[in-house]
Coordinates of C-alpha atoms and ligand atoms in Angstrom, one line a residue:
X1 CA 64.2 -0.6 3.7
X2 CA 63.7 -4.1 5.0
X3 CA 63.0 -4.8 8.7
X4 CA 65.7 -6.3 10.9
X5 CA 64.4 -9.3 12.9
X6 CA 66.8 -10.3 15.6
X7 CA 66.3 -13.7 17.2
X8 CA 68.0 -14.9 20.4
X9 CA 67.3 -17.3 23.1
X10 CA 66.6 -14.6 25.7
X11 CA 65.2 -11.2 24.8
X12 CA 66.9 -8.6 27.0
X13 CA 65.0 -7.0 29.8
X14 CA 62.5 -4.7 28.2
X15 CA 62.6 -2.1 31.1
X16 CA 65.1 0.6 30.4
X17 CA 67.8 1.0 33.0
X18 CA 67.5 -2.6 34.4
X19 CA 71.0 -4.1 34.4
X20 CA 71.5 -6.9 31.9
X21 CA 74.5 -9.0 32.8
X22 CA 75.4 -10.7 29.6
X23 CA 77.4 -9.9 26.6
X24 CA 74.9 -10.9 24.0
X25 CA 72.1 -8.7 25.5
X26 CA 74.4 -5.7 25.7
X27 CA 75.7 -6.1 22.1
X28 CA 72.3 -6.9 20.5
X29 CA 70.3 -4.3 22.2
X30 CA 72.8 -1.5 21.4
X31 CA 72.9 -2.7 17.8
X32 CA 69.1 -2.9 17.4
X33 CA 68.3 0.5 19.0
X34 CA 70.1 2.3 16.2
X35 CA 68.5 0.5 13.3
X36 CA 65.2 -0.3 14.8
X37 CA 63.4 -3.7 14.3
X38 CA 62.0 -6.7 16.0
X39 CA 63.7 -8.7 18.8
X40 CA 62.1 -12.2 19.1
X41 CA 62.8 -14.9 21.7
X42 CA 62.1 -16.3 25.1
X43 CA 60.6 -14.0 27.7
X44 CA 62.4 -15.8 30.5
X45 CA 59.1 -17.1 31.9
X46 CA 57.9 -20.7 32.1
X47 CA 54.3 -21.3 31.0
X48 CA 51.8 -24.1 31.0
X49 CA 51.3 -24.1 27.2
X50 CA 53.2 -22.4 24.3
X51 CA 51.2 -19.4 23.1
X52 CA 51.4 -16.6 20.6
X53 CA 54.2 -14.0 21.2
X54 CA 53.5 -11.0 23.5
X55 CA 54.3 -7.9 21.5
X56 CA 55.6 -4.7 23.2
X57 CA 56.9 -1.7 21.4
X58 CA 59.5 0.6 22.9
X59 CA 60.9 3.4 20.7
X60 CA 61.9 1.8 17.4
X61 CA 62.3 -1.7 18.9
X62 CA 59.4 -4.2 19.0
X63 CA 59.9 -7.0 21.5
X64 CA 58.1 -10.2 20.6
X65 CA 58.5 -12.7 23.5
X66 CA 57.2 -16.2 24.1
X67 CA 57.2 -18.4 27.2
X68 CA 58.7 -21.9 27.5
X69 CA 57.1 -24.9 29.2
X70 CA 58.9 -26.4 32.1
X71 CA 59.8 -29.4 29.9
X72 CA 61.1 -27.1 27.1
X73 CA 63.2 -25.2 29.6
X74 CA 64.7 -28.3 31.1
X75 CA 65.5 -30.0 27.9
X76 CA 66.3 -27.2 25.5
X77 CA 67.8 -24.5 27.8
X78 CA 69.2 -26.2 30.9
X79 CA 69.9 -29.5 29.1
X80 CA 71.3 -29.5 25.6
X81 CA 72.2 -25.8 25.4
X82 CA 73.8 -25.3 28.7
X83 CA 74.8 -28.8 29.8
X84 CA 76.1 -30.1 26.4
X85 CA 76.9 -27.3 24.0
X86 CA 78.1 -24.6 26.4
X87 CA 80.7 -26.8 28.1
X88 CA 81.9 -28.5 25.0
X89 CA 82.2 -25.3 23.0
X90 CA 84.3 -24.0 25.9
X91 CA 86.5 -27.1 25.7
X92 CA 85.1 -28.5 29.0
X93 CA 84.1 -32.0 27.8
X94 CA 84.7 -33.1 31.4
X95 CA 81.6 -31.1 32.4
X96 CA 79.5 -31.9 29.3
X97 CA 76.8 -34.6 29.2
X98 CA 74.6 -35.8 26.4
X99 CA 71.0 -36.9 26.7
X100 CA 69.0 -37.9 23.6
X101 CA 65.7 -36.7 25.1
X102 CA 67.3 -33.2 25.8
X103 CA 68.5 -33.0 22.2
X104 CA 65.0 -33.9 21.0
X105 CA 63.7 -31.1 23.2
X106 CA 66.3 -28.7 21.7
X107 CA 65.1 -29.5 18.2
X108 CA 61.4 -29.3 19.2
X109 CA 61.8 -25.8 20.8
X110 CA 63.7 -24.5 17.7
X111 CA 60.8 -25.7 15.6
X112 CA 58.2 -24.2 17.9
X113 CA 60.0 -20.9 18.0
X114 CA 60.3 -20.9 14.2
X115 CA 56.6 -21.5 13.8
X116 CA 55.8 -18.6 16.1
X117 CA 58.2 -16.3 14.4
X118 CA 56.9 -17.3 10.9
X119 CA 53.5 -15.7 11.8
X120 CA 55.2 -12.3 12.3
X121 CA 57.4 -12.3 9.2
X122 CA 57.0 -10.1 6.1
X123 CA 58.6 -11.1 2.8
X124 CA 61.4 -8.6 2.8
X125 CA 62.5 -9.0 6.5
X126 CA 66.0 -10.0 7.1
X127 CA 66.6 -12.4 10.0
X128 CA 69.6 -12.4 12.3
X129 CA 69.8 -15.3 14.7
X130 CA 72.2 -15.4 17.7
X131 CA 74.0 -18.1 19.5
X132 CA 74.3 -21.7 20.3
X133 CA 70.7 -22.2 21.5
X134 CA 69.5 -21.7 17.9
X135 CA 72.0 -23.6 15.7
X136 CA 69.1 -25.4 13.8
X137 CA 66.7 -22.4 13.7
X138 CA 67.2 -21.5 10.0
X139 CA 66.7 -25.1 9.0
X140 CA 63.4 -25.1 10.9
X141 CA 62.3 -21.9 9.2
X142 CA 63.3 -23.2 5.7
X143 CA 61.3 -26.4 6.4
X144 CA 58.3 -24.2 7.0
X145 CA 58.9 -22.5 3.6
X146 CA 60.4 -19.3 4.8
X147 CA 62.7 -17.9 2.1
X148 CA 64.0 -14.7 3.8
X149 CA 67.7 -14.0 4.2
X150 CA 69.0 -15.6 7.4
X151 CA 72.3 -15.0 9.2
X152 CA 73.7 -16.6 12.3
X153 CA 76.3 -15.2 14.7
X154 CA 78.0 -17.4 17.3
X155 CA 78.9 -15.5 20.5
X156 CA 80.9 -18.3 22.0
X157 CA 84.0 -20.2 20.7
X158 CA 83.5 -22.8 17.9
X159 CA 85.6 -25.8 18.9
X160 CA 88.1 -27.7 16.7
X161 CA 86.5 -30.7 14.9
X162 CA 87.9 -33.3 17.3
X163 CA 86.2 -31.6 20.2
X164 CA 83.0 -30.9 18.3
X165 CA 82.7 -34.6 17.4
X166 CA 82.2 -35.4 21.1
X167 CA 78.7 -34.0 20.7
X168 CA 76.9 -37.0 19.2
X169 CA 74.6 -35.1 16.7
X170 CA 77.6 -32.9 15.6
X171 CA 77.0 -33.6 11.9
X172 CA 73.3 -32.8 12.0
X173 CA 74.1 -29.5 13.8
X174 CA 76.8 -28.4 11.3
X175 CA 74.5 -29.4 8.4
X176 CA 71.7 -27.3 10.0
X177 CA 74.1 -24.4 10.3
X178 CA 74.6 -24.5 6.6
X179 CA 70.9 -23.5 6.1
X180 CA 71.9 -19.9 7.0
X181 CA 73.2 -17.6 4.3
X182 CA 75.9 -16.1 6.5
X183 CA 77.5 -17.8 9.5
X184 CA 79.7 -15.5 11.6
X185 CA 82.2 -16.2 14.4
X186 CA 84.1 -14.0 16.9
X187 CA 87.6 -14.9 15.7
X188 CA 89.6 -16.2 12.8
X189 CA 90.4 -19.3 14.9
X190 CA 86.7 -20.1 15.3
X191 CA 86.0 -19.6 11.6
X192 CA 88.9 -21.9 10.8
X193 CA 87.5 -24.6 13.1
X194 CA 84.2 -24.5 11.3
X195 CA 85.8 -24.6 7.8
X196 CA 88.1 -27.5 8.9
X197 CA 85.0 -29.5 9.9
X198 CA 83.3 -28.6 6.6
X199 CA 86.3 -29.6 4.5
X200 CA 87.4 -32.7 6.4
X201 CA 84.2 -34.0 7.9
X202 CA 81.5 -32.9 5.4
X203 CA 83.2 -33.2 2.0
X204 CA 82.5 -29.5 1.6
X205 CA 84.7 -26.8 0.0
X206 CA 85.6 -23.2 0.9
X207 CA 87.0 -20.4 -1.2
X208 CA 89.2 -17.4 -0.4
X209 CA 86.2 -15.0 -0.4
X210 CA 84.8 -16.9 2.5
X211 CA 82.1 -18.8 0.6
X212 CA 81.5 -22.3 1.7
X213 CA 79.8 -25.0 -0.3
X214 CA 78.4 -27.9 1.7
X215 CA 75.3 -30.0 1.9
X216 CA 73.9 -28.5 -1.3
X217 CA 74.1 -25.0 0.1
X218 CA 76.3 -21.9 -0.5
X219 CA 77.0 -19.7 2.5
X220 CA 79.4 -17.0 3.6
X221 CA 81.5 -17.9 6.6
X222 CA 83.6 -15.2 8.3
X223 CA 84.9 -13.7 11.6
X224 CA 83.0 -10.6 12.8
X225 CA 84.6 -9.7 16.1
X226 CA 82.0 -8.0 18.3
X227 CA 82.9 -4.5 19.5
X228 CA 81.7 -1.9 22.0
X229 CA 81.2 1.9 21.9
X230 CA 84.5 2.9 23.6
X231 CA 83.8 6.7 23.7
X232 CA 80.3 6.3 25.2
X233 CA 81.8 4.0 27.9
X234 CA 84.7 6.4 28.6
X235 CA 82.2 9.2 29.1
X236 CA 79.9 7.2 31.4
X237 CA 83.0 6.0 33.5
X238 CA 84.1 9.6 34.0
X239 CA 80.6 10.8 34.8
X240 CA 79.9 8.1 37.4
X241 CA 83.2 8.5 39.2
X242 CA 81.7 10.7 42.0
X243 CA 78.8 8.4 42.7
X244 CA 78.5 7.2 46.2
X245 CA 79.5 3.5 45.8
X246 CA 82.5 4.5 43.7
X247 CA 83.6 7.1 46.3
X248 CA 83.2 4.7 49.2
X249 CA 85.3 2.1 47.4
X250 CA 88.0 4.7 46.8
X251 CA 87.9 5.9 50.4
X252 CA 87.9 2.3 51.6
X253 CA 91.1 1.6 49.6
X254 CA 93.0 4.3 51.5
X255 CA 95.7 4.5 48.8
X256 CA 95.9 0.8 48.1
X257 CA 96.1 -0.4 44.6
X258 CA 93.0 -2.1 43.1
X259 CA 92.7 -5.1 40.8
X260 CA 89.2 -5.4 39.3
X261 CA 87.4 -8.4 37.7
X262 CA 83.8 -8.6 36.5
X263 CA 82.3 -11.8 35.1
X264 CA 79.1 -13.8 35.1
X265 CA 79.7 -16.6 37.6
X266 CA 80.7 -19.2 35.1
X267 CA 83.4 -22.0 35.0
X268 CA 84.6 -20.8 31.6
X269 CA 85.8 -17.5 33.2
X270 CA 88.7 -19.1 35.2
X271 CA 87.7 -17.5 38.5
X272 CA 89.3 -20.1 40.7
X273 CA 92.6 -20.0 38.9
X274 CA 92.5 -16.2 39.0
X275 CA 92.1 -16.2 42.8
X276 CA 95.0 -18.7 43.1
X277 CA 97.3 -16.6 40.9
X278 CA 96.5 -13.6 43.1
X279 CA 97.4 -15.8 46.1
X280 CA 100.7 -16.6 44.4
X281 CA 101.4 -12.9 44.0
X282 CA 100.9 -12.5 47.8
X283 CA 103.1 -15.5 48.5
X284 CA 105.9 -14.4 46.1
X285 CA 105.9 -10.7 46.8
X286 CA 105.0 -10.0 50.5
X287 CA 105.8 -6.3 49.9
X288 CA 102.3 -6.1 48.4
X289 CA 100.6 -7.3 51.6
X290 CA 98.2 -4.6 52.7
X291 CA 98.9 -2.6 49.5
X292 CA 96.7 -4.3 47.0
X293 CA 93.2 -5.8 46.9
X294 CA 91.3 -7.8 44.3
X295 CA 87.6 -6.9 43.8
X296 CA 85.7 -9.7 42.0
X297 CA 82.2 -8.9 41.0
X298 CA 80.4 -12.1 39.8
X299 CA 76.6 -12.0 39.3
X300 CA 75.2 -15.5 39.4
X301 CA 73.8 -17.0 36.2
X302 CA 72.1 -20.3 35.4
X303 CA 72.1 -21.0 39.1
X304 CA 69.8 -24.0 38.7
X305 CA 72.3 -25.9 36.6
X306 CA 74.3 -28.1 39.0
X307 CA 77.8 -27.3 37.8
X308 CA 77.1 -23.6 38.4
X309 CA 76.2 -24.4 42.0
X310 CA 79.5 -26.2 42.4
X311 CA 81.6 -23.3 41.0
X312 CA 79.9 -20.9 43.4
X313 CA 80.7 -23.0 46.4
X314 CA 84.3 -23.6 45.1
X315 CA 84.9 -19.9 44.6
X316 CA 83.5 -18.9 48.0
X317 CA 85.7 -21.5 49.5
X318 CA 88.8 -20.2 47.8
X319 CA 88.1 -16.6 48.6
X320 CA 87.6 -17.5 52.3
X321 CA 90.8 -19.6 52.4
X322 CA 93.0 -16.9 50.8
X323 CA 91.5 -14.2 53.0
X324 CA 91.9 -16.4 56.1
X325 CA 95.6 -16.9 55.2
X326 CA 96.6 -13.3 54.5
X327 CA 94.0 -10.8 55.8
X328 CA 95.0 -8.2 58.4
X329 CA 92.7 -6.3 60.7
X330 CA 92.5 -3.4 58.2
X331 CA 93.0 -5.3 54.9
X332 CA 90.9 -7.9 53.1
X333 CA 92.9 -9.2 50.1
X334 CA 89.9 -10.4 48.1
X335 CA 86.5 -8.8 48.0
X336 CA 84.1 -11.2 46.3
X337 CA 80.7 -9.7 45.5
X338 CA 78.2 -12.2 44.2
X339 CA 75.7 -9.7 42.8
X340 CA 74.8 -7.5 39.8
X341 CA 75.7 -3.8 39.7
X342 CA 74.6 -0.9 37.5
X343 CA 76.5 -0.9 34.3
X344 CA 77.7 2.7 34.5
X345 CA 78.8 2.1 38.0
X346 CA 80.9 -0.8 36.9
X347 CA 82.6 1.3 34.3
X348 CA 83.4 3.9 36.9
X349 CA 84.8 1.2 39.2
X350 CA 87.0 0.0 36.3
X351 CA 88.3 3.6 36.0
X352 CA 89.3 3.6 39.7
X353 CA 91.4 0.5 39.4
X354 CA 95.0 0.0 38.4
X355 CA 94.6 -3.4 36.9
X356 CA 91.8 -5.1 34.9
X357 CA 92.2 -8.8 35.5
X358 CA 90.4 -10.8 32.8
X359 CA 91.5 -14.4 32.6
X360 CA 88.9 -16.7 31.1
X361 CA 89.9 -20.3 30.3
X362 CA 88.0 -19.9 27.1
X363 CA 85.8 -17.0 25.8
X364 CA 84.2 -16.1 22.5
X365 CA 85.3 -12.5 22.8
X366 CA 84.9 -11.1 26.3
X367 CA 83.4 -7.6 26.4
X368 CA 84.6 -6.9 29.9
X369 CA 88.2 -6.7 28.6
X370 CA 87.2 -4.1 26.0
X371 CA 85.0 -2.2 28.5
X372 CA 87.9 -2.1 31.0
X373 CA 90.2 -0.4 28.5
X374 CA 87.5 2.0 27.3
X375 CA 86.8 3.1 30.9
X376 CA 90.3 4.2 31.7
X377 CA 91.4 7.8 32.2
X378 CA 93.9 8.3 29.2
X379 CA 96.0 10.5 31.5
X380 CA 96.5 7.7 34.1
X381 CA 95.2 4.4 32.6
X382 CA 95.1 1.0 34.3
X383 CA 96.7 -2.0 32.8
X384 CA 94.7 -5.0 31.3
X385 CA 95.9 -8.5 32.1
X386 CA 94.2 -10.7 29.6
X387 CA 93.9 -14.4 28.9
X388 CA 95.3 -15.7 25.6
X389 CA 92.1 -17.8 25.3
X390 CA 89.7 -14.8 25.1
X391 CA 88.8 -13.8 21.6
X392 CA 89.6 -10.3 22.7
X393 CA 93.3 -11.2 22.8
X394 CA 93.4 -11.1 19.0
X395 CA 92.3 -7.5 19.2
X396 CA 93.9 -5.8 22.2
X397 CA 97.6 -5.6 21.4
X398 CA 98.3 -3.4 24.5
X399 CA 97.3 -6.0 27.0
X400 CA 99.6 -8.2 29.1
X401 CA 98.6 -11.5 27.6
X402 CA 98.8 -14.6 30.0
X403 CA 98.0 -18.3 29.9
X404 CA 95.3 -18.7 32.6
X405 CA 96.6 -22.3 33.3
X406 CA 100.0 -20.9 34.4
X407 CA 99.5 -19.4 37.9
X408 CA 103.1 -18.2 38.1
X409 CA 102.9 -16.3 34.9
X410 CA 99.7 -14.7 35.9
X411 CA 101.2 -13.6 39.3
X412 CA 104.2 -12.1 37.4
X413 CA 101.9 -10.3 35.0
X414 CA 100.0 -8.8 38.0
X415 CA 103.1 -7.6 39.6
X416 CA 104.3 -6.1 36.3
X417 CA 101.0 -4.4 35.8
X418 CA 101.0 -3.0 39.3
X419 CA 104.4 -1.5 38.9
X420 CA 104.2 -0.3 35.2
X421 CA 105.5 3.2 34.5
X422 CA 103.0 5.8 33.4
X423 CA 104.4 6.3 29.9
X424 CA 104.1 2.5 29.1
X425 CA 100.6 2.4 30.5
X426 CA 99.6 5.4 28.3
X427 CA 101.2 3.9 25.2
X428 CA 99.4 0.5 25.7
X429 CA 96.1 2.2 26.4
X430 CA 96.2 4.2 23.2
X431 CA 97.3 1.2 21.2
X432 CA 94.0 -0.5 22.2
X433 CA 91.7 2.5 22.0
X434 CA 92.4 3.1 18.3
X435 CA 91.3 -0.4 17.0
X436 CA 88.3 -0.4 19.3
X437 CA 87.1 2.8 17.9
X438 CA 87.6 1.6 14.3
X439 CA 85.8 -1.7 15.0
X440 CA 83.0 -0.5 17.2
X441 CA 79.7 -2.2 17.7
X442 CA 78.0 -0.5 14.7
X443 CA 80.9 -1.7 12.5
X444 CA 80.2 -5.3 13.7
X445 CA 76.5 -5.1 13.0
X446 CA 76.9 -3.2 9.7
X447 CA 79.6 -5.6 8.3
X448 CA 77.5 -8.6 9.2
X449 CA 74.3 -7.3 7.8
X450 CA 76.0 -5.9 4.7
X451 CA 77.3 -9.4 4.0
X452 CA 73.9 -11.0 4.7
X453 CA 72.2 -8.6 2.2
X454 CA 74.8 -9.1 -0.5
X455 CA 74.8 -12.9 -0.2
X456 CA 71.0 -13.0 -0.2
X457 CA 70.9 -10.8 -3.3
X458 CA 73.4 -13.0 -5.1
X459 CA 71.5 -16.2 -4.2
X460 CA 68.2 -14.8 -5.3
X461 CA 69.7 -13.8 -8.7
X462 CA 71.2 -17.3 -8.9
X463 CA 67.7 -18.8 -8.1
X464 CA 66.1 -16.8 -10.9
X465 CA 68.8 -17.9 -13.3
X466 CA 68.1 -21.5 -12.4
X467 CA 64.3 -21.0 -12.8
X468 CA 64.9 -19.4 -16.3
X469 CA 67.2 -22.3 -17.2
X470 CA 64.5 -24.8 -16.1
X471 CA 61.9 -23.2 -18.3
X472 CA 64.3 -23.0 -21.3
X473 CA 65.2 -26.7 -21.0
Ligands
GDG1 C1 78.9 -13.9 25.6 C2 80.2 -14.7 25.3 C3 81.1 -12.6 24.2 C4 78.7 -8.3 33.9 N1 78.4 -8.2 35.2 C5 77.5 -7.2 35.3 C6 77.3 -6.7 34.0 N2 78.1 -7.4 33.2 C7 78.2 -7.2 31.7 C8 79.6 -6.8 31.3 C9 79.6 -7.2 29.9 C10 78.7 -8.4 29.9 O1 77.9 -8.4 31.0 C11 79.5 -9.7 29.9 O2 79.9 -9.9 28.6 P1 81.2 -10.9 28.2 O3 81.5 -10.7 26.8 O4 82.3 -10.6 29.1 O5 80.7 -12.4 28.5 P2 79.4 -13.3 28.3 O6 78.2 -12.9 29.1 O7 79.8 -14.7 28.6 O8 79.0 -13.1 26.8 C12 81.4 -13.7 25.2 C13 79.7 -12.0 24.4 O9 78.7 -13.0 24.5 C14 79.3 -11.0 23.3 O10 79.4 -11.6 22.0 O11 82.1 -11.6 24.3 O12 82.6 -14.3 24.8 O13 80.5 -15.7 26.2 O14 79.1 -6.2 29.1 O15 79.9 -5.5 31.6 N3 76.5 -5.7 33.7 C15 75.8 -5.1 34.7 N4 76.0 -5.6 36.0 C16 76.8 -6.6 36.3 O16 77.0 -6.9 37.5 N5 75.0 -4.1 34.5

């Protein structure tokens, strides 16, 4: 059996039990632990000079991590990845900036990482690369002569061509993506945006079976919506219900209803709009004063990128303003907690709440939405209020789907969720659990890797045929 080599910008914390706030880390680590393999990427440290990977084995997973120099970190990570690609792919061109030096740094780091990985590779390894930091990684490996099968999965949205074209090297990036054998997206809409670019902007073609022909390459392009393990989450949520922080939250609520939100502190998550829609609920329906609180957990990320500092200030300002306007001596409408919590504890907190409030302005999938549903007690489940712009909306038919730009609609959905009868809550909950079980995290991994293996087999057969033909001629 060939080894699985997973490559992502950041390799998840190697210490068991340390909380990893981030959907990619959660998804990849769970997927890798079952099959075993190597996880290669950045250690999270900055170093004076690039050096050989540090290898650490834990169970059946080998972690191979490398440091980045300060210049690499600034140009590749903070710069082109997070100040150009992230905002643009989340349709925030207003926050996006382009700097040619940063793009050069992005390409340089991809090449350096490819050289470092090459030294670890065996001929029958299969390589699975993750996310927007590494769009050109396969092209770099191929230039170094690596012939192994290579797949790529994009965790964030892929924008429509008109938006993608605002990134100056868009064509070079899409061309580089065609060096993979399989390119996977979270949703059908993302897949369609990529195919539209290929057909209209790159003179390529696509066929019904998902094969794309462009820039002299054949690759499979499909949607592989990432899943979770709903039953394991349900179990953890139930087990942690009696832990101290969960109990003290419950006691502190004194019979009030609880709306829960958990997100990395990121402008794509629509936090300000979410607070304002909650404010509108309190304005429109004074009967809820003193009877409902919103708990927002938002661990900080990328806090050295300037736009992230602004969102933090903005949000703290909004929470303070709304609390100042409505709070009573014994009631704080919004509890805003700017820190990380233990994962199992989060699931138990979800289970305590009556509403999961997940309203990103754009999101590749959004695992929190799925985790919220999985955490619920089937006998008395909470209701999910979900943005139509989260990939998860394609998959969670029992949610109350809202447009996060429409504050009134969000306030109405909150009120409806808070008052929903038990039978309707139960029906909606079971409508969502069934597809989540069917498309759990192993299905995501196995479908992707199954496609990667079969495309790689087909292209190696085709290569042999071409070689034979060359000899015959
Ligand atoms: C990217 C895409 C896509 C959050 N706070 C804490 C904590 N978390 C965990 C959540 C969840 C994960 O982090 C966040 O995942 P999301 O999917 O919601 O969002 P991103 O981080 O933006 O992930 C996203 C995902 O990749 C996977 O493909 O769905 O669209 O943007 O699991 O529970 N975990 C702990 N403490 C916290 O305080 N332990």
